[in-house]
Amino acid sequence: MSGGTAGSPVRDAVGGPAGNPVRGAVTTPVSRMAALARAELTLLGRSRATLVAAVLVPLGLPFSLRPMVDDMNVEDSGLDVGLVLLPAAIGFSLLFGVYSALTGIYTARREELVLKRLRTGELRDTEVIAGSALPVFTMGLVQCLVLAVGCTAFLDVPAPRRPTSPSSVCCWAC
């Protein structure tokens, strides 16, 4: 028996008998990203400043800007209050809710060397980036939907209309 002491079986690098590796749980990219997203969601929930900046500030924007937009006389240029207020609120939501939150998250993870540790593990680079961003992107999407519904219901802003032709829809493949 080479490689072991007398009477002890030879083991391979993962601890199983030589030639019969121990089979661990097989992970997929989706399961690895989901695990990382759950961890990031937990950390996001613990950061009160990030939650306030990412959730409350963008949702309060339409209510605070409505009087100013009413005084702008946007009807003279062929617009209405909804065409000014809703896209501004959604853009502000994406800026504060998604961009600033992700900037803070990636900076903190880089300074704590978490990104280096994740890269040396089983996760690929794209899985690290996507898994970390998944909770924030989901929050941004929900905020956009809440803004569209809330502005329509509470501020008498007309709902976004459905595109009438496929050519008017932005297509990444074109």
PDB file of C-alpha atoms in Angstrom:
ATOM      1  CA  MET A   1       0.000   0.000   0.000  1.00  0.00           C
ATOM      2  CA  SER A   2       1.850   3.019  -1.171  1.00  0.00           C
ATOM      3  CA  GLY A   3       0.994   6.466   0.084  1.00  0.00           C
ATOM      4  CA  GLY A   4      -0.509   5.337   3.402  1.00  0.00           C
ATOM      5  CA  THR A   5       0.602   3.834   6.641  1.00  0.00           C
ATOM      6  CA  ALA A   6       0.476   0.097   7.212  1.00  0.00           C
ATOM      7  CA  GLY A   7      -3.113  -1.013   7.577  1.00  0.00           C
ATOM      8  CA  SER A   8      -4.717   2.288   6.482  1.00  0.00           C
ATOM      9  CA  PRO A   9      -6.475   2.496   3.127  1.00  0.00           C
ATOM     10  CA  VAL A  10      -5.174   4.872   0.497  1.00  0.00           C
ATOM     11  CA  ARG A  11      -7.373   7.913   0.117  1.00  0.00           C
ATOM     12  CA  ASP A  12      -7.581  10.387  -2.711  1.00  0.00           C
ATOM     13  CA  ALA A  13      -7.565  14.185  -2.426  1.00  0.00           C
ATOM     14  CA  VAL A  14     -11.277  14.474  -1.566  1.00  0.00           C
ATOM     15  CA  GLY A  15     -11.183  11.927   1.241  1.00  0.00           C
ATOM     16  CA  GLY A  16     -12.711   8.905  -0.478  1.00  0.00           C
ATOM     17  CA  PRO A  17     -11.082   5.572  -1.150  1.00  0.00           C
ATOM     18  CA  ALA A  18      -8.554   5.791  -3.962  1.00  0.00           C
ATOM     19  CA  GLY A  19     -10.249   5.338  -7.305  1.00  0.00           C
ATOM     20  CA  ASN A  20     -13.733   5.983  -5.845  1.00  0.00           C
ATOM     21  CA  PRO A  21     -14.016   9.736  -5.285  1.00  0.00           C
ATOM     22  CA  VAL A  22     -16.632  10.951  -2.828  1.00  0.00           C
ATOM     23  CA  ARG A  23     -19.439  12.498  -4.772  1.00  0.00           C
ATOM     24  CA  GLY A  24     -20.595  15.803  -3.362  1.00  0.00           C
ATOM     25  CA  ALA A  25     -23.636  17.775  -4.289  1.00  0.00           C
ATOM     26  CA  VAL A  26     -23.589  18.763  -7.920  1.00  0.00           C
ATOM     27  CA  THR A  27     -24.282  22.455  -8.303  1.00  0.00           C
ATOM     28  CA  THR A  28     -25.508  24.330 -11.310  1.00  0.00           C
ATOM     29  CA  PRO A  29     -24.852  27.953 -12.209  1.00  0.00           C
ATOM     30  CA  VAL A  30     -28.459  28.779 -11.326  1.00  0.00           C
ATOM     31  CA  SER A  31     -28.227  27.220  -7.875  1.00  0.00           C
ATOM     32  CA  ARG A  32     -24.905  28.962  -7.176  1.00  0.00           C
ATOM     33  CA  MET A  33     -26.301  32.333  -8.261  1.00  0.00           C
ATOM     34  CA  ALA A  34     -29.458  31.764  -6.205  1.00  0.00           C
ATOM     35  CA  ALA A  35     -27.389  31.029  -3.108  1.00  0.00           C
ATOM     36  CA  LEU A  36     -25.331  34.170  -3.639  1.00  0.00           C
ATOM     37  CA  ALA A  37     -28.486  36.206  -4.312  1.00  0.00           C
ATOM     38  CA  ARG A  38     -30.023  34.971  -1.028  1.00  0.00           C
ATOM     39  CA  ALA A  39     -26.894  36.030   0.840  1.00  0.00           C
ATOM     40  CA  GLU A  40     -26.882  39.442  -0.858  1.00  0.00           C
ATOM     41  CA  LEU A  41     -30.570  39.921  -0.084  1.00  0.00           C
ATOM     42  CA  THR A  42     -29.861  39.230   3.581  1.00  0.00           C
ATOM     43  CA  LEU A  43     -27.018  41.765   3.575  1.00  0.00           C
ATOM     44  CA  LEU A  44     -29.174  44.298   1.714  1.00  0.00           C
ATOM     45  CA  GLY A  45     -31.896  43.945   4.337  1.00  0.00           C
ATOM     46  CA  ARG A  46     -29.376  44.668   7.093  1.00  0.00           C
ATOM     47  CA  SER A  47     -28.221  47.939   5.525  1.00  0.00           C
ATOM     48  CA  ARG A  48     -30.851  50.509   6.528  1.00  0.00           C
ATOM     49  CA  ALA A  49     -29.193  53.402   4.674  1.00  0.00           C
ATOM     50  CA  THR A  50     -29.140  51.459   1.420  1.00  0.00           C
ATOM     51  CA  LEU A  51     -32.777  50.455   1.825  1.00  0.00           C
ATOM     52  CA  VAL A  52     -33.903  54.034   2.484  1.00  0.00           C
ATOM     53  CA  ALA A  53     -31.928  55.397  -0.472  1.00  0.00           C
ATOM     54  CA  ALA A  54     -33.018  52.567  -2.756  1.00  0.00           C
ATOM     55  CA  VAL A  55     -36.697  52.281  -1.797  1.00  0.00           C
ATOM     56  CA  LEU A  56     -38.154  55.323  -0.079  1.00  0.00           C
ATOM     57  CA  VAL A  57     -36.380  58.119  -1.960  1.00  0.00           C
ATOM     58  CA  PRO A  58     -37.403  56.999  -5.477  1.00  0.00           C
ATOM     59  CA  LEU A  59     -40.977  56.240  -4.412  1.00  0.00           C
ATOM     60  CA  GLY A  60     -41.334  59.696  -2.841  1.00  0.00           C
ATOM     61  CA  LEU A  61     -40.114  61.525  -5.947  1.00  0.00           C
ATOM     62  CA  PRO A  62     -43.385  61.610  -7.924  1.00  0.00           C
ATOM     63  CA  PHE A  63     -45.292  63.072  -4.974  1.00  0.00           C
ATOM     64  CA  SER A  64     -42.686  65.751  -4.372  1.00  0.00           C
ATOM     65  CA  LEU A  65     -42.281  66.716  -8.045  1.00  0.00           C
ATOM     66  CA  ARG A  66     -45.960  66.793  -9.019  1.00  0.00           C
ATOM     67  CA  PRO A  67     -46.562  70.457  -7.993  1.00  0.00           C
ATOM     68  CA  MET A  68     -43.443  71.583  -9.861  1.00  0.00           C
ATOM     69  CA  VAL A  69     -44.378  69.680 -13.030  1.00  0.00           C
ATOM     70  CA  ASP A  70     -47.897  71.174 -12.878  1.00  0.00           C
ATOM     71  CA  ASP A  71     -46.378  74.666 -12.879  1.00  0.00           C
ATOM     72  CA  MET A  72     -44.087  73.971 -15.851  1.00  0.00           C
ATOM     73  CA  ASN A  73     -46.835  74.297 -18.512  1.00  0.00           C
ATOM     74  CA  VAL A  74     -45.677  71.173 -20.295  1.00  0.00           C
ATOM     75  CA  GLU A  75     -48.873  71.151 -22.355  1.00  0.00           C
ATOM     76  CA  ASP A  76     -47.473  74.009 -24.453  1.00  0.00           C
ATOM     77  CA  SER A  77     -44.755  71.716 -25.793  1.00  0.00           C
ATOM     78  CA  GLY A  78     -47.137  68.830 -26.536  1.00  0.00           C
ATOM     79  CA  LEU A  79     -46.470  66.842 -23.382  1.00  0.00           C
ATOM     80  CA  ASP A  80     -48.620  66.066 -20.394  1.00  0.00           C
ATOM     81  CA  VAL A  81     -47.755  65.645 -16.741  1.00  0.00           C
ATOM     82  CA  GLY A  82     -47.570  61.863 -17.048  1.00  0.00           C
ATOM     83  CA  LEU A  83     -45.093  61.984 -19.925  1.00  0.00           C
ATOM     84  CA  VAL A  84     -42.760  64.058 -17.774  1.00  0.00           C
ATOM     85  CA  LEU A  85     -43.333  62.677 -14.300  1.00  0.00           C
ATOM     86  CA  LEU A  86     -43.441  58.901 -14.810  1.00  0.00           C
ATOM     87  CA  PRO A  87     -40.251  58.500 -16.915  1.00  0.00           C
ATOM     88  CA  ALA A  88     -38.426  60.846 -14.530  1.00  0.00           C
ATOM     89  CA  ALA A  89     -39.559  58.806 -11.548  1.00  0.00           C
ATOM     90  CA  ILE A  90     -38.562  55.515 -13.183  1.00  0.00           C
ATOM     91  CA  GLY A  91     -35.170  56.905 -14.201  1.00  0.00           C
ATOM     92  CA  PHE A  92     -34.607  58.264 -10.705  1.00  0.00           C
ATOM     93  CA  SER A  93     -35.623  54.892  -9.270  1.00  0.00           C
ATOM     94  CA  LEU A  94     -33.141  53.074 -11.472  1.00  0.00           C
ATOM     95  CA  LEU A  95     -30.418  55.582 -10.649  1.00  0.00           C
ATOM     96  CA  PHE A  96     -30.863  55.541  -6.891  1.00  0.00           C
ATOM     97  CA  GLY A  97     -32.374  52.107  -6.444  1.00  0.00           C
ATOM     98  CA  VAL A  98     -30.145  50.083  -8.736  1.00  0.00           C
ATOM     99  CA  TYR A  99     -27.013  51.994  -9.711  1.00  0.00           C
ATOM    100  CA  SER A 100     -26.131  53.523  -6.350  1.00  0.00           C
ATOM    101  CA  ALA A 101     -26.984  50.345  -4.444  1.00  0.00           C
ATOM    102  CA  LEU A 102     -24.836  48.190  -6.742  1.00  0.00           C
ATOM    103  CA  THR A 103     -21.975  50.678  -6.595  1.00  0.00           C
ATOM    104  CA  GLY A 104     -22.007  50.515  -2.809  1.00  0.00           C
ATOM    105  CA  ILE A 105     -22.354  46.735  -2.757  1.00  0.00           C
ATOM    106  CA  TYR A 106     -19.495  46.053  -5.174  1.00  0.00           C
ATOM    107  CA  THR A 107     -17.235  48.607  -3.483  1.00  0.00           C
ATOM    108  CA  ALA A 108     -17.823  47.129  -0.040  1.00  0.00           C
ATOM    109  CA  ARG A 109     -17.310  43.578  -1.307  1.00  0.00           C
ATOM    110  CA  ARG A 110     -14.096  44.579  -3.052  1.00  0.00           C
ATOM    111  CA  GLU A 111     -12.704  46.336   0.021  1.00  0.00           C
ATOM    112  CA  GLU A 112     -13.521  43.329   2.218  1.00  0.00           C
ATOM    113  CA  LEU A 113     -11.864  41.026  -0.360  1.00  0.00           C
ATOM    114  CA  VAL A 114     -15.108  39.065  -0.710  1.00  0.00           C
ATOM    115  CA  LEU A 115     -14.961  39.227  -4.503  1.00  0.00           C
ATOM    116  CA  LYS A 116     -11.492  37.652  -4.507  1.00  0.00           C
ATOM    117  CA  ARG A 117     -12.644  34.841  -2.232  1.00  0.00           C
ATOM    118  CA  LEU A 118     -15.703  34.204  -4.396  1.00  0.00           C
ATOM    119  CA  ARG A 119     -13.549  34.076  -7.535  1.00  0.00           C
ATOM    120  CA  THR A 120     -11.263  31.432  -6.040  1.00  0.00           C
ATOM    121  CA  GLY A 121     -14.246  29.192  -5.299  1.00  0.00           C
ATOM    122  CA  GLU A 122     -16.676  27.416  -7.521  1.00  0.00           C
ATOM    123  CA  LEU A 123     -18.375  30.541  -8.882  1.00  0.00           C
ATOM    124  CA  ARG A 124     -17.440  32.001 -12.244  1.00  0.00           C
ATOM    125  CA  ASP A 125     -16.954  35.753 -12.648  1.00  0.00           C
ATOM    126  CA  THR A 126     -20.295  36.265 -14.373  1.00  0.00           C
ATOM    127  CA  GLU A 127     -22.058  34.279 -11.651  1.00  0.00           C
ATOM    128  CA  VAL A 128     -20.480  36.454  -8.955  1.00  0.00           C
ATOM    129  CA  ILE A 129     -21.567  39.669 -10.671  1.00  0.00           C
ATOM    130  CA  ALA A 130     -25.053  38.421 -11.606  1.00  0.00           C
ATOM    131  CA  GLY A 131     -25.716  36.750  -8.264  1.00  0.00           C
ATOM    132  CA  SER A 132     -24.743  39.883  -6.369  1.00  0.00           C
ATOM    133  CA  ALA A 133     -26.881  42.093  -8.602  1.00  0.00           C
ATOM    134  CA  LEU A 134     -29.977  39.877  -8.759  1.00  0.00           C
ATOM    135  CA  PRO A 135     -31.718  41.170  -5.585  1.00  0.00           C
ATOM    136  CA  VAL A 136     -31.066  44.800  -6.513  1.00  0.00           C
ATOM    137  CA  PHE A 137     -32.293  44.348 -10.095  1.00  0.00           C
ATOM    138  CA  THR A 138     -35.406  42.606  -8.815  1.00  0.00           C
ATOM    139  CA  MET A 139     -35.998  45.469  -6.395  1.00  0.00           C
ATOM    140  CA  GLY A 140     -35.577  47.962  -9.263  1.00  0.00           C
ATOM    141  CA  LEU A 141     -38.071  46.107 -11.447  1.00  0.00           C
ATOM    142  CA  VAL A 142     -40.629  45.977  -8.632  1.00  0.00           C
ATOM    143  CA  GLN A 143     -40.098  49.692  -7.996  1.00  0.00           C
ATOM    144  CA  CYS A 144     -40.739  50.513 -11.651  1.00  0.00           C
ATOM    145  CA  LEU A 145     -43.987  48.550 -11.560  1.00  0.00           C
ATOM    146  CA  VAL A 146     -45.042  50.159  -8.265  1.00  0.00           C
ATOM    147  CA  LEU A 147     -44.251  53.617  -9.664  1.00  0.00           C
ATOM    148  CA  ALA A 148     -46.292  53.015 -12.809  1.00  0.00           C
ATOM    149  CA  VAL A 149     -49.277  51.717 -10.836  1.00  0.00           C
ATOM    150  CA  GLY A 150     -48.939  54.288  -8.029  1.00  0.00           C
ATOM    151  CA  CYS A 151     -48.627  57.279 -10.350  1.00  0.00           C
ATOM    152  CA  THR A 152     -51.615  56.076 -12.325  1.00  0.00           C
ATOM    153  CA  ALA A 153     -53.748  55.498  -9.242  1.00  0.00           C
ATOM    154  CA  PHE A 154     -52.785  58.360  -6.927  1.00  0.00           C
ATOM    155  CA  LEU A 155     -51.499  61.181  -9.130  1.00  0.00           C
ATOM    156  CA  ASP A 156     -53.942  60.897 -12.057  1.00  0.00           C
ATOM    157  CA  VAL A 157     -51.094  60.207 -14.440  1.00  0.00           C
ATOM    158  CA  PRO A 158     -52.211  58.250 -17.491  1.00  0.00           C
ATOM    159  CA  ALA A 159     -50.929  54.695 -17.579  1.00  0.00           C
ATOM    160  CA  PRO A 160     -48.138  53.920 -20.030  1.00  0.00           C
ATOM    161  CA  ARG A 161     -49.719  52.797 -23.261  1.00  0.00           C
ATOM    162  CA  ARG A 162     -48.909  49.568 -24.981  1.00  0.00           C
ATOM    163  CA  PRO A 163     -46.789  49.903 -28.129  1.00  0.00           C
ATOM    164  CA  THR A 164     -48.975  49.543 -31.199  1.00  0.00           C
ATOM    165  CA  SER A 165     -46.454  48.067 -33.585  1.00  0.00           C
ATOM    166  CA  PRO A 166     -43.402  45.838 -33.199  1.00  0.00           C
ATOM    167  CA  SER A 167     -41.228  48.516 -34.808  1.00  0.00           C
ATOM    168  CA  SER A 168     -41.933  50.918 -31.951  1.00  0.00           C
ATOM    169  CA  VAL A 169     -40.579  48.476 -29.376  1.00  0.00           C
ATOM    170  CA  CYS A 170     -36.887  48.722 -28.555  1.00  0.00           C
ATOM    171  CA  CYS A 171     -35.315  45.471 -29.672  1.00  0.00           C
ATOM    172  CA  TRP A 172     -31.779  44.491 -28.648  1.00  0.00           C
ATOM    173  CA  ALA A 173     -31.462  42.105 -31.585  1.00  0.00           C
ATOM    174  CA  CYS A 174     -32.033  44.817 -34.188  1.00  0.00           C
TER     175      CYS A 174
END
